[in-house]
Amino acid sequence: MGQIVVKFGGSNLKSPADIERSARVAAAYKEPLVVVVSAFSGVTDMLIQGIDEAMLSEHAPDILCSKLETIHESALRLHIQSEAEIGAVMEVLKQRLAQLKKLLMGIHYISAVPDFTRDHIISTGERLSAPIIAAVLRKAGLQAREILPETMGLLTDGTFGNAAADLAVCAERLSSIVTSDITPVVPGFYGITKEGKIAVFGRGGSDYTAAVIARSIQAESLDLWKDVDGFLSGDPRIIQDSKTIPYVSYEEAAELSYFGAKVLHPRTVEPLEQDHIPIRVMNVDQFDGTIRPYTIVGPDREHSCTLKSVAATENMGIIRLEGPGVGSRPGILARATTGLDAAGINISSVITSQTSINLLFHKKDMPRALAVLRSESVPSVVSVESLEDIAIIAVVGDGLRHRPGLAAQVFGSLAEGGINILLTQAGASPVAMYIIVSKEDTAKALKAIHRTIHRG
């Protein structure tokens, strides 16, 4: 019987009562499990805010650690009656909170936050939730035991803030956690550098942790328990008749996750695609005692020749470099991006024409990127302008690759709705096309394109 990796996210842990429900879910499996957990809902945000407050006040670390101890002890006592068990778990939590306090006091006194210190601090929430969830799983009858990423040797590339796992090394090291004797409970969100420091995988990175473990142990599946009905054909907050998509390919899931769908961390599919390990997306709010996936993510097993979904993000901006022939002259793009690379600013995408180069950035990087590009002396570039009130619409489905005329239907639906298209990009992914519109047109564009999806 194959092992299954089960991941419970912060959306499953909004209140102390949610922990017991997650334990019931885990107990319903017949297969041996590895359980990956996120921090309790809101805790990571508290830690991020705590960094800012610690820079200003030497009392802030005490206040934060006291709040966190109260939150986690209350959750523990709600579910565990044995004082011996409570005492053992609280001893672990207090040690970790003491370490957190030292780190926060350190940044207060040096008035700086080194990258590795920040990663250690913001990953504390997972190390606080895991011992509690392990205790509740033991109460539910599982032989659960916390195993830390640093103990199992979950190695990363050492990029603080947005690390990637070393999949080859992880496959060697993590296979040792496969045992029928225990149910490992692993804090998600982070791994370690070769020097032993903590490096996080970015917000939502517990999905990625679970995927790395699933690949390393060649799991039967990765089961993600969320508070949504899997992947939907559109954002239900905007599109009332959106429908659950029973099956999406790895490519389709990656595109939807990157451009707005909050179901998966965008890189979750990376470790799993080569070995064809399926991702099963469940809704914990709909759990009735049976393990029932709403969406399965797997290989491109069939050509549906349709559009699957439309998603949007408003967290991007464009910087446009304009000048005669800038899109065709060799070396201009390289010259323009040298300073960005030196500043550690990521370019999300590039769209070029004969007279302009359009660079897409996350909004948080826009001010720095604009300053860098305006300070560069790039030949032939006569103006550097920014566009920030935009939305990127991702239209996803293998029909774009296999069905002639489908893209034309999408553009036609936008024209019928009176929606102006600022930029488009197609071909970078065979299963997705990207349409950039004014932010004020986001909802109209999503509805118009969804009608095309609904018509099939």
Short mmCIF file of C-alpha atoms in Angstrom, two decimals:
data_model
loop_
_atom_site.label_atom_id
_atom_site.label_comp_id
_atom_site.label_asym_id
_atom_site.label_seq_id
_atom_site.Cartn_x
_atom_site.Cartn_y
_atom_site.Cartn_z
CA MET A 1 0.00 0.00 0.00
CA GLY A 2 1.49 3.32 -1.09
CA GLN A 3 2.07 6.19 1.29
CA ILE A 4 0.08 9.41 0.93
CA VAL A 5 1.29 12.90 1.82
CA VAL A 6 -1.52 14.94 3.38
CA LYS A 7 -1.21 18.68 3.84
CA PHE A 8 -3.37 20.83 6.11
CA GLY A 9 -3.06 24.56 5.48
CA GLY A 10 -3.75 27.64 7.54
CA SER A 11 -7.24 27.80 6.03
CA ASN A 12 -7.94 24.47 7.79
CA LEU A 13 -6.64 25.87 11.08
CA LYS A 14 -8.61 29.08 11.51
CA SER A 15 -9.91 28.14 14.94
CA PRO A 16 -8.87 25.63 17.61
CA ALA A 17 -11.89 23.48 16.74
CA ASP A 18 -10.53 23.05 13.20
CA ILE A 19 -7.61 21.00 14.54
CA GLU A 20 -9.89 18.17 15.69
CA ARG A 21 -11.59 18.12 12.29
CA SER A 22 -8.21 17.79 10.58
CA ALA A 23 -7.42 14.88 12.91
CA ARG A 24 -10.68 13.18 11.89
CA VAL A 25 -9.69 13.61 8.26
CA ALA A 26 -6.27 12.02 8.85
CA ALA A 27 -7.83 9.13 10.80
CA ALA A 28 -10.18 8.38 7.88
CA TYR A 29 -7.30 7.31 5.63
CA LYS A 30 -6.51 3.61 5.32
CA GLU A 31 -3.06 4.26 3.84
CA PRO A 32 0.07 5.26 5.82
CA LEU A 33 0.48 9.04 5.87
CA VAL A 34 2.98 11.83 6.09
CA VAL A 35 1.22 14.94 7.39
CA VAL A 36 2.52 18.41 6.47
CA VAL A 37 1.12 21.39 8.35
CA SER A 38 1.04 25.16 8.03
CA ALA A 39 1.00 27.69 10.85
CA PHE A 40 -2.33 28.43 12.50
CA SER A 41 -4.29 31.01 10.52
CA GLY A 42 -2.93 34.54 11.05
CA VAL A 43 0.23 33.50 12.90
CA THR A 44 2.65 34.12 10.01
CA ASP A 45 1.22 37.62 9.61
CA MET A 46 1.75 38.18 13.35
CA LEU A 47 5.38 37.14 12.99
CA ILE A 48 5.97 39.44 10.01
CA GLN A 49 4.41 42.34 11.91
CA GLY A 50 6.44 41.33 14.96
CA ILE A 51 9.66 41.92 13.04
CA ASP A 52 8.66 45.52 12.33
CA GLU A 53 7.55 46.09 15.92
CA ALA A 54 10.73 44.57 17.36
CA MET A 55 12.79 47.08 15.39
CA LEU A 56 10.98 49.88 17.22
CA SER A 57 10.50 48.54 20.75
CA GLU A 58 12.45 46.20 23.02
CA HIS A 59 9.16 45.22 24.68
CA ALA A 60 7.60 43.96 21.43
CA PRO A 61 9.27 40.50 21.49
CA ASP A 62 7.86 39.75 24.95
CA ILE A 63 4.38 40.87 23.92
CA LEU A 64 4.39 38.78 20.73
CA CYS A 65 5.76 35.64 22.38
CA SER A 66 3.19 35.93 25.17
CA LYS A 67 0.36 36.18 22.61
CA LEU A 68 1.66 33.20 20.67
CA GLU A 69 2.01 31.10 23.81
CA THR A 70 -1.58 31.89 24.80
CA ILE A 71 -2.94 31.05 21.34
CA HIS A 72 -1.15 27.73 21.11
CA GLU A 73 -1.64 26.63 24.71
CA SER A 74 -5.38 27.34 24.41
CA ALA A 75 -5.58 25.21 21.27
CA LEU A 76 -3.64 22.41 22.94
CA ARG A 77 -5.76 22.38 26.11
CA LEU A 78 -8.97 22.37 24.09
CA HIS A 79 -8.09 18.97 22.65
CA ILE A 80 -5.69 17.28 25.09
CA GLN A 81 -6.68 16.41 28.65
CA SER A 82 -3.53 14.61 29.79
CA GLU A 83 -1.42 17.04 31.81
CA ALA A 84 1.66 14.96 31.05
CA GLU A 85 1.05 15.33 27.30
CA ILE A 86 0.28 19.04 27.67
CA GLY A 87 3.44 19.54 29.70
CA ALA A 88 5.62 17.75 27.15
CA VAL A 89 4.24 19.76 24.23
CA MET A 90 4.41 23.06 26.10
CA GLU A 91 8.04 22.44 26.96
CA VAL A 92 8.82 22.20 23.24
CA LEU A 93 6.75 25.29 22.43
CA LYS A 94 8.39 27.36 25.17
CA GLN A 95 11.85 26.43 23.89
CA ARG A 96 10.89 27.58 20.41
CA LEU A 97 9.31 30.77 21.69
CA ALA A 98 12.47 31.50 23.70
CA GLN A 99 14.50 31.14 20.50
CA LEU A 100 12.05 33.44 18.70
CA LYS A 101 12.42 36.05 21.44
CA LYS A 102 16.22 35.94 21.15
CA LEU A 103 16.04 36.52 17.41
CA LEU A 104 13.60 39.41 17.78
CA MET A 105 15.71 41.02 20.50
CA GLY A 106 18.76 40.60 18.28
CA ILE A 107 17.24 42.51 15.38
CA HIS A 108 16.14 45.22 17.81
CA TYR A 109 19.67 45.77 19.08
CA ILE A 110 21.41 45.64 15.69
CA SER A 111 18.62 47.61 13.93
CA ALA A 112 18.73 45.23 10.98
CA VAL A 113 17.05 42.04 9.81
CA PRO A 114 19.43 39.64 8.05
CA ASP A 115 17.70 37.47 5.45
CA PHE A 116 18.41 34.23 7.29
CA THR A 117 17.08 35.69 10.55
CA ARG A 118 13.88 36.83 8.89
CA ASP A 119 13.31 33.35 7.44
CA HIS A 120 13.89 31.73 10.83
CA ILE A 121 11.41 34.09 12.49
CA ILE A 122 8.58 33.86 9.96
CA SER A 123 8.76 30.04 9.84
CA THR A 124 8.22 29.77 13.60
CA GLY A 125 4.45 29.37 13.19
CA GLU A 126 4.84 25.97 11.55
CA ARG A 127 7.15 24.81 14.35
CA LEU A 128 4.52 25.86 16.88
CA SER A 129 1.54 24.20 15.19
CA ALA A 130 3.20 20.86 14.36
CA PRO A 131 3.67 19.55 17.94
CA ILE A 132 0.05 20.39 18.77
CA ILE A 133 -1.32 18.69 15.68
CA ALA A 134 0.87 15.65 16.35
CA ALA A 135 -0.59 15.41 19.87
CA VAL A 136 -4.17 15.64 18.57
CA LEU A 137 -3.42 12.98 15.95
CA ARG A 138 -2.10 10.69 18.69
CA LYS A 139 -5.34 11.20 20.57
CA ALA A 140 -7.20 10.18 17.38
CA GLY A 141 -5.28 6.89 17.34
CA LEU A 142 -2.38 7.62 14.98
CA GLN A 143 1.23 7.03 15.98
CA ALA A 144 2.09 10.62 15.13
CA ARG A 145 5.49 12.20 15.73
CA GLU A 146 6.84 15.57 14.68
CA ILE A 147 9.85 15.48 12.37
CA LEU A 148 11.45 18.82 11.54
CA PRO A 149 12.76 19.65 8.05
CA GLU A 150 16.16 20.34 9.61
CA THR A 151 16.15 16.86 11.17
CA MET A 152 15.24 15.06 7.95
CA GLY A 153 17.64 17.20 5.90
CA LEU A 154 15.24 18.97 3.54
CA LEU A 155 17.96 20.78 1.62
CA THR A 156 17.35 24.01 -0.34
CA ASP A 157 19.40 26.07 -2.78
CA GLY A 158 20.03 28.62 -0.03
CA THR A 159 17.94 31.43 -1.52
CA PHE A 160 16.44 33.12 1.53
CA GLY A 161 12.85 34.26 1.15
CA ASN A 162 12.10 32.18 -1.93
CA ALA A 163 14.12 28.98 -1.76
CA ALA A 164 13.84 25.90 -3.97
CA ALA A 165 14.48 22.36 -2.77
CA ASP A 166 17.44 20.30 -3.96
CA LEU A 167 15.28 17.45 -5.22
CA ALA A 168 18.11 14.97 -5.79
CA VAL A 169 19.48 15.34 -2.26
CA CYS A 170 15.99 15.33 -0.74
CA ALA A 171 15.20 12.04 -2.51
CA GLU A 172 18.21 10.46 -0.80
CA ARG A 173 17.58 11.90 2.64
CA LEU A 174 13.81 11.95 2.99
CA SER A 175 13.17 8.33 2.01
CA SER A 176 14.11 7.41 5.59
CA ILE A 177 10.84 8.89 6.91
CA VAL A 178 8.85 6.19 5.10
CA THR A 179 7.82 3.78 7.84
CA SER A 180 4.66 1.97 8.76
CA ASP A 181 5.37 2.51 12.46
CA ILE A 182 4.72 6.25 12.73
CA THR A 183 2.84 9.08 11.05
CA PRO A 184 5.39 11.88 10.57
CA VAL A 185 4.05 15.39 11.15
CA VAL A 186 6.27 17.87 9.31
CA PRO A 187 6.20 21.67 9.61
CA GLY A 188 5.85 23.08 6.09
CA PHE A 189 7.04 26.32 4.48
CA TYR A 190 10.81 25.90 4.85
CA GLY A 191 13.92 23.80 4.40
CA ILE A 192 17.56 24.27 5.30
CA THR A 193 20.67 25.57 3.57
CA LYS A 194 23.86 23.51 3.35
CA GLU A 195 25.09 25.54 6.34
CA GLY A 196 22.03 24.46 8.34
CA LYS A 197 20.18 27.79 8.28
CA ILE A 198 16.43 27.97 7.67
CA ALA A 199 15.26 29.18 4.24
CA VAL A 200 11.55 29.59 3.46
CA PHE A 201 9.83 28.66 0.21
CA GLY A 202 7.73 31.85 0.02
CA ARG A 203 4.18 32.47 1.25
CA GLY A 204 2.02 29.41 0.79
CA GLY A 205 5.17 27.29 0.61
CA SER A 206 3.79 24.45 2.75
CA ASP A 207 2.19 23.07 -0.43
CA TYR A 208 5.67 22.98 -1.96
CA THR A 209 7.13 21.27 1.12
CA ALA A 210 4.47 18.59 0.81
CA ALA A 211 5.21 18.15 -2.90
CA VAL A 212 8.95 17.75 -2.27
CA ILE A 213 8.25 15.08 0.34
CA ALA A 214 5.75 13.33 -1.95
CA ARG A 215 8.35 13.12 -4.71
CA SER A 216 11.13 12.06 -2.36
CA ILE A 217 9.16 9.10 -0.98
CA GLN A 218 7.39 8.35 -4.29
CA ALA A 219 4.01 8.83 -2.65
CA GLU A 220 0.81 7.45 -4.11
CA SER A 221 -0.62 10.98 -4.11
CA LEU A 222 -0.34 14.42 -2.56
CA ASP A 223 -3.64 15.32 -0.90
CA LEU A 224 -4.16 19.03 -0.23
CA TRP A 225 -6.99 19.86 2.15
CA LYS A 226 -8.30 23.35 1.43
CA ASP A 227 -11.44 25.39 2.12
CA VAL A 228 -12.49 25.49 -1.56
CA ASP A 229 -13.98 22.98 -3.99
CA GLY A 230 -10.75 22.49 -5.93
CA PHE A 231 -9.97 24.45 -9.09
CA LEU A 232 -12.92 26.43 -10.42
CA SER A 233 -13.71 27.76 -13.88
CA GLY A 234 -13.64 31.30 -12.46
CA ASP A 235 -13.38 33.31 -9.27
CA PRO A 236 -16.68 32.64 -7.44
CA ARG A 237 -16.56 36.11 -5.85
CA ILE A 238 -17.02 37.56 -9.35
CA ILE A 239 -18.53 34.71 -11.36
CA GLN A 240 -21.51 33.20 -9.58
CA ASP A 241 -21.90 30.25 -11.97
CA SER A 242 -18.28 29.08 -11.74
CA LYS A 243 -17.91 25.30 -11.68
CA THR A 244 -15.43 22.85 -10.20
CA ILE A 245 -12.97 21.42 -12.73
CA PRO A 246 -12.63 17.66 -12.06
CA TYR A 247 -9.25 17.27 -13.78
CA VAL A 248 -6.49 19.68 -14.79
CA SER A 249 -3.04 18.97 -16.15
CA TYR A 250 0.14 19.94 -14.32
CA GLU A 251 0.70 22.74 -16.85
CA GLU A 252 -2.81 24.11 -16.45
CA ALA A 253 -2.60 24.00 -12.64
CA ALA A 254 0.74 25.82 -12.63
CA GLU A 255 -0.57 28.61 -14.85
CA LEU A 256 -3.76 29.06 -12.83
CA SER A 257 -1.84 29.10 -9.55
CA TYR A 258 0.66 31.68 -10.75
CA PHE A 259 -2.01 34.00 -12.10
CA GLY A 260 -4.51 34.23 -9.31
CA ALA A 261 -6.05 30.89 -8.34
CA LYS A 262 -5.29 30.39 -4.63
CA VAL A 263 -5.59 26.60 -4.70
CA LEU A 264 -1.89 25.69 -4.99
CA HIS A 265 1.45 27.31 -4.37
CA PRO A 266 2.60 28.02 -7.97
CA ARG A 267 5.59 25.66 -7.72
CA THR A 268 3.75 22.71 -6.20
CA VAL A 269 3.62 20.81 -9.49
CA GLU A 270 7.37 21.09 -10.18
CA PRO A 271 8.57 18.17 -8.02
CA LEU A 272 5.67 15.90 -9.02
CA GLU A 273 5.27 16.25 -12.77
CA GLN A 274 8.16 14.05 -13.90
CA ASP A 275 7.06 11.12 -11.74
CA HIS A 276 3.34 11.57 -12.52
CA ILE A 277 2.39 11.81 -8.84
CA PRO A 278 -1.18 13.16 -8.72
CA ILE A 279 -2.33 16.07 -6.58
CA ARG A 280 -5.80 15.61 -5.12
CA VAL A 281 -7.52 18.77 -3.89
CA MET A 282 -10.08 18.24 -1.12
CA ASN A 283 -12.46 20.58 0.71
CA VAL A 284 -12.18 20.13 4.46
CA ASP A 285 -15.45 22.02 4.97
CA GLN A 286 -17.26 19.31 2.99
CA PHE A 287 -15.64 16.33 4.76
CA ASP A 288 -18.25 13.68 5.55
CA GLY A 289 -16.02 10.78 6.54
CA THR A 290 -14.99 9.85 3.00
CA ILE A 291 -11.87 10.88 1.09
CA ARG A 292 -13.27 12.57 -2.00
CA PRO A 293 -11.18 14.78 -4.30
CA TYR A 294 -12.83 17.74 -6.00
CA THR A 295 -10.01 18.30 -8.48
CA ILE A 296 -7.23 15.94 -9.52
CA VAL A 297 -4.05 17.43 -10.99
CA GLY A 298 -2.04 15.06 -13.14
CA PRO A 299 -0.51 14.33 -16.55
CA ASP A 300 -2.08 15.70 -19.72
CA ARG A 301 -3.98 12.45 -20.25
CA GLU A 302 -6.60 13.75 -22.64
CA HIS A 303 -7.13 16.62 -25.03
CA SER A 304 -10.39 18.21 -23.99
CA CYS A 305 -9.95 20.94 -26.63
CA THR A 306 -11.66 23.39 -24.30
CA LEU A 307 -10.84 26.29 -22.06
CA LYS A 308 -10.76 25.22 -18.43
CA SER A 309 -10.59 28.42 -16.42
CA VAL A 310 -9.91 32.13 -16.36
CA ALA A 311 -8.01 33.82 -13.53
CA ALA A 312 -6.69 37.30 -12.85
CA THR A 313 -4.07 39.06 -10.82
CA GLU A 314 -3.91 42.76 -10.06
CA ASN A 315 -0.59 42.46 -8.26
CA MET A 316 1.53 43.19 -11.31
CA GLY A 317 2.77 46.26 -13.12
CA ILE A 318 4.46 47.04 -16.43
CA ILE A 319 7.50 49.16 -17.17
CA ARG A 320 7.69 50.09 -20.83
CA LEU A 321 10.97 50.99 -22.54
CA GLU A 322 10.23 52.86 -25.76
CA GLY A 323 12.44 53.88 -28.63
CA PRO A 324 13.00 53.26 -32.35
CA GLY A 325 13.98 49.65 -33.01
CA VAL A 326 14.47 48.69 -29.36
CA GLY A 327 12.76 45.35 -29.90
CA SER A 328 15.04 44.27 -32.72
CA ARG A 329 18.48 45.57 -31.79
CA PRO A 330 20.76 42.99 -30.13
CA GLY A 331 21.92 43.61 -26.58
CA ILE A 332 19.33 46.19 -25.56
CA LEU A 333 17.28 43.84 -23.39
CA ALA A 334 20.42 42.46 -21.76
CA ARG A 335 21.67 45.97 -21.03
CA ALA A 336 18.31 46.98 -19.56
CA THR A 337 18.12 43.99 -17.26
CA THR A 338 21.70 43.97 -15.94
CA GLY A 339 20.89 46.50 -13.23
CA LEU A 340 17.71 44.64 -12.30
CA ASP A 341 19.67 41.44 -11.81
CA ALA A 342 22.22 43.23 -9.63
CA ALA A 343 19.38 44.65 -7.52
CA GLY A 344 17.79 41.22 -7.10
CA ILE A 345 14.58 42.24 -8.90
CA ASN A 346 12.76 39.46 -10.73
CA ILE A 347 11.16 40.06 -14.13
CA SER A 348 7.94 38.06 -14.36
CA SER A 349 7.59 38.32 -18.13
CA VAL A 350 8.79 40.23 -21.19
CA ILE A 351 6.64 41.34 -24.13
CA THR A 352 8.44 43.04 -27.00
CA SER A 353 7.54 44.88 -30.18
CA GLN A 354 9.57 46.80 -32.74
CA THR A 355 9.35 50.03 -30.73
CA SER A 356 8.90 48.93 -27.12
CA ILE A 357 10.01 46.42 -24.52
CA ASN A 358 7.41 45.73 -21.83
CA LEU A 359 8.71 44.24 -18.58
CA LEU A 360 6.25 42.78 -16.06
CA PHE A 361 7.01 42.95 -12.33
CA HIS A 362 5.25 42.24 -9.09
CA LYS A 363 3.83 45.52 -7.76
CA LYS A 364 6.06 45.47 -4.70
CA ASP A 365 9.10 45.60 -7.01
CA MET A 366 7.81 48.37 -9.28
CA PRO A 367 9.30 51.43 -7.51
CA ARG A 368 12.79 49.91 -7.31
CA ALA A 369 12.62 48.53 -10.85
CA LEU A 370 11.54 51.90 -12.24
CA ALA A 371 14.37 53.66 -10.41
CA VAL A 372 16.95 51.16 -11.69
CA LEU A 373 15.77 51.33 -15.30
CA ARG A 374 15.62 55.13 -15.30
CA SER A 375 19.18 55.26 -13.97
CA GLU A 376 20.49 52.95 -16.71
CA SER A 377 21.77 54.46 -19.93
CA VAL A 378 20.26 52.08 -22.47
CA PRO A 379 20.95 52.82 -26.16
CA SER A 380 17.91 53.76 -28.27
CA VAL A 381 15.57 53.96 -25.26
CA VAL A 382 14.00 57.41 -25.24
CA SER A 383 11.40 56.92 -22.48
CA VAL A 384 10.78 54.66 -19.48
CA GLU A 385 7.17 54.67 -18.33
CA SER A 386 5.15 52.60 -15.87
CA LEU A 387 1.63 51.14 -16.04
CA GLU A 388 0.31 50.08 -12.65
CA ASP A 389 -3.49 50.12 -12.72
CA ILE A 390 -3.69 46.94 -14.75
CA ALA A 391 -4.85 43.35 -14.45
CA ILE A 392 -3.36 40.30 -16.09
CA ILE A 393 -6.02 37.84 -17.20
CA ALA A 394 -4.84 34.25 -17.66
CA VAL A 395 -7.00 32.12 -19.96
CA VAL A 396 -6.09 28.47 -19.41
CA GLY A 397 -6.93 25.24 -21.18
CA ASP A 398 -5.40 22.79 -23.62
CA GLY A 399 -7.96 23.91 -26.20
CA LEU A 400 -5.61 26.81 -26.95
CA ARG A 401 -3.14 24.24 -28.25
CA HIS A 402 -5.53 21.87 -30.00
CA ARG A 403 -8.60 23.82 -31.14
CA PRO A 404 -8.30 26.42 -33.92
CA GLY A 405 -10.34 29.58 -33.41
CA LEU A 406 -10.68 29.34 -29.65
CA ALA A 407 -8.39 32.30 -29.00
CA ALA A 408 -10.43 34.33 -31.49
CA GLN A 409 -13.57 33.57 -29.47
CA VAL A 410 -11.87 34.95 -26.36
CA PHE A 411 -10.92 38.19 -28.11
CA GLY A 412 -14.40 38.41 -29.59
CA SER A 413 -16.01 38.16 -26.16
CA LEU A 414 -13.87 41.06 -24.92
CA ALA A 415 -14.76 43.14 -27.96
CA GLU A 416 -18.47 42.47 -27.40
CA GLY A 417 -18.05 43.67 -23.83
CA GLY A 418 -16.36 46.89 -24.92
CA ILE A 419 -13.15 45.97 -23.11
CA ASN A 420 -9.92 47.42 -24.43
CA ILE A 421 -6.89 45.13 -24.55
CA LEU A 422 -3.63 46.82 -23.57
CA LEU A 423 -1.26 43.92 -24.31
CA THR A 424 -1.42 40.21 -25.06
CA GLN A 425 1.00 37.34 -24.87
CA ALA A 426 0.58 33.81 -26.18
CA GLY A 427 2.92 30.94 -26.90
CA ALA A 428 5.09 31.09 -23.79
CA SER A 429 2.88 28.30 -22.43
CA PRO A 430 0.96 26.09 -24.84
CA VAL A 431 -2.01 25.92 -22.48
CA ALA A 432 -2.35 29.60 -21.55
CA MET A 433 -2.68 33.06 -23.01
CA TYR A 434 -2.38 36.33 -21.12
CA ILE A 435 -4.42 39.44 -21.71
CA ILE A 436 -3.64 42.73 -19.99
CA VAL A 437 -6.51 45.12 -19.38
CA SER A 438 -7.18 48.16 -17.21
CA LYS A 439 -7.79 47.26 -13.59
CA GLU A 440 -11.29 48.76 -13.76
CA ASP A 441 -12.17 46.20 -16.47
CA THR A 442 -11.07 43.12 -14.50
CA ALA A 443 -14.51 41.86 -13.48
CA LYS A 444 -16.06 42.58 -16.89
CA ALA A 445 -13.23 40.76 -18.66
CA LEU A 446 -13.46 37.71 -16.39
CA LYS A 447 -17.22 37.44 -16.91
CA ALA A 448 -16.96 37.87 -20.68
CA ILE A 449 -14.29 35.20 -21.04
CA HIS A 450 -16.08 32.85 -18.64
CA ARG A 451 -19.12 32.95 -20.90
CA THR A 452 -16.86 31.63 -23.67
CA ILE A 453 -15.67 28.84 -21.36
CA HIS A 454 -19.24 28.00 -20.41
CA ARG A 455 -20.23 27.71 -24.07
CA GLY A 456 -17.38 25.24 -24.54
#
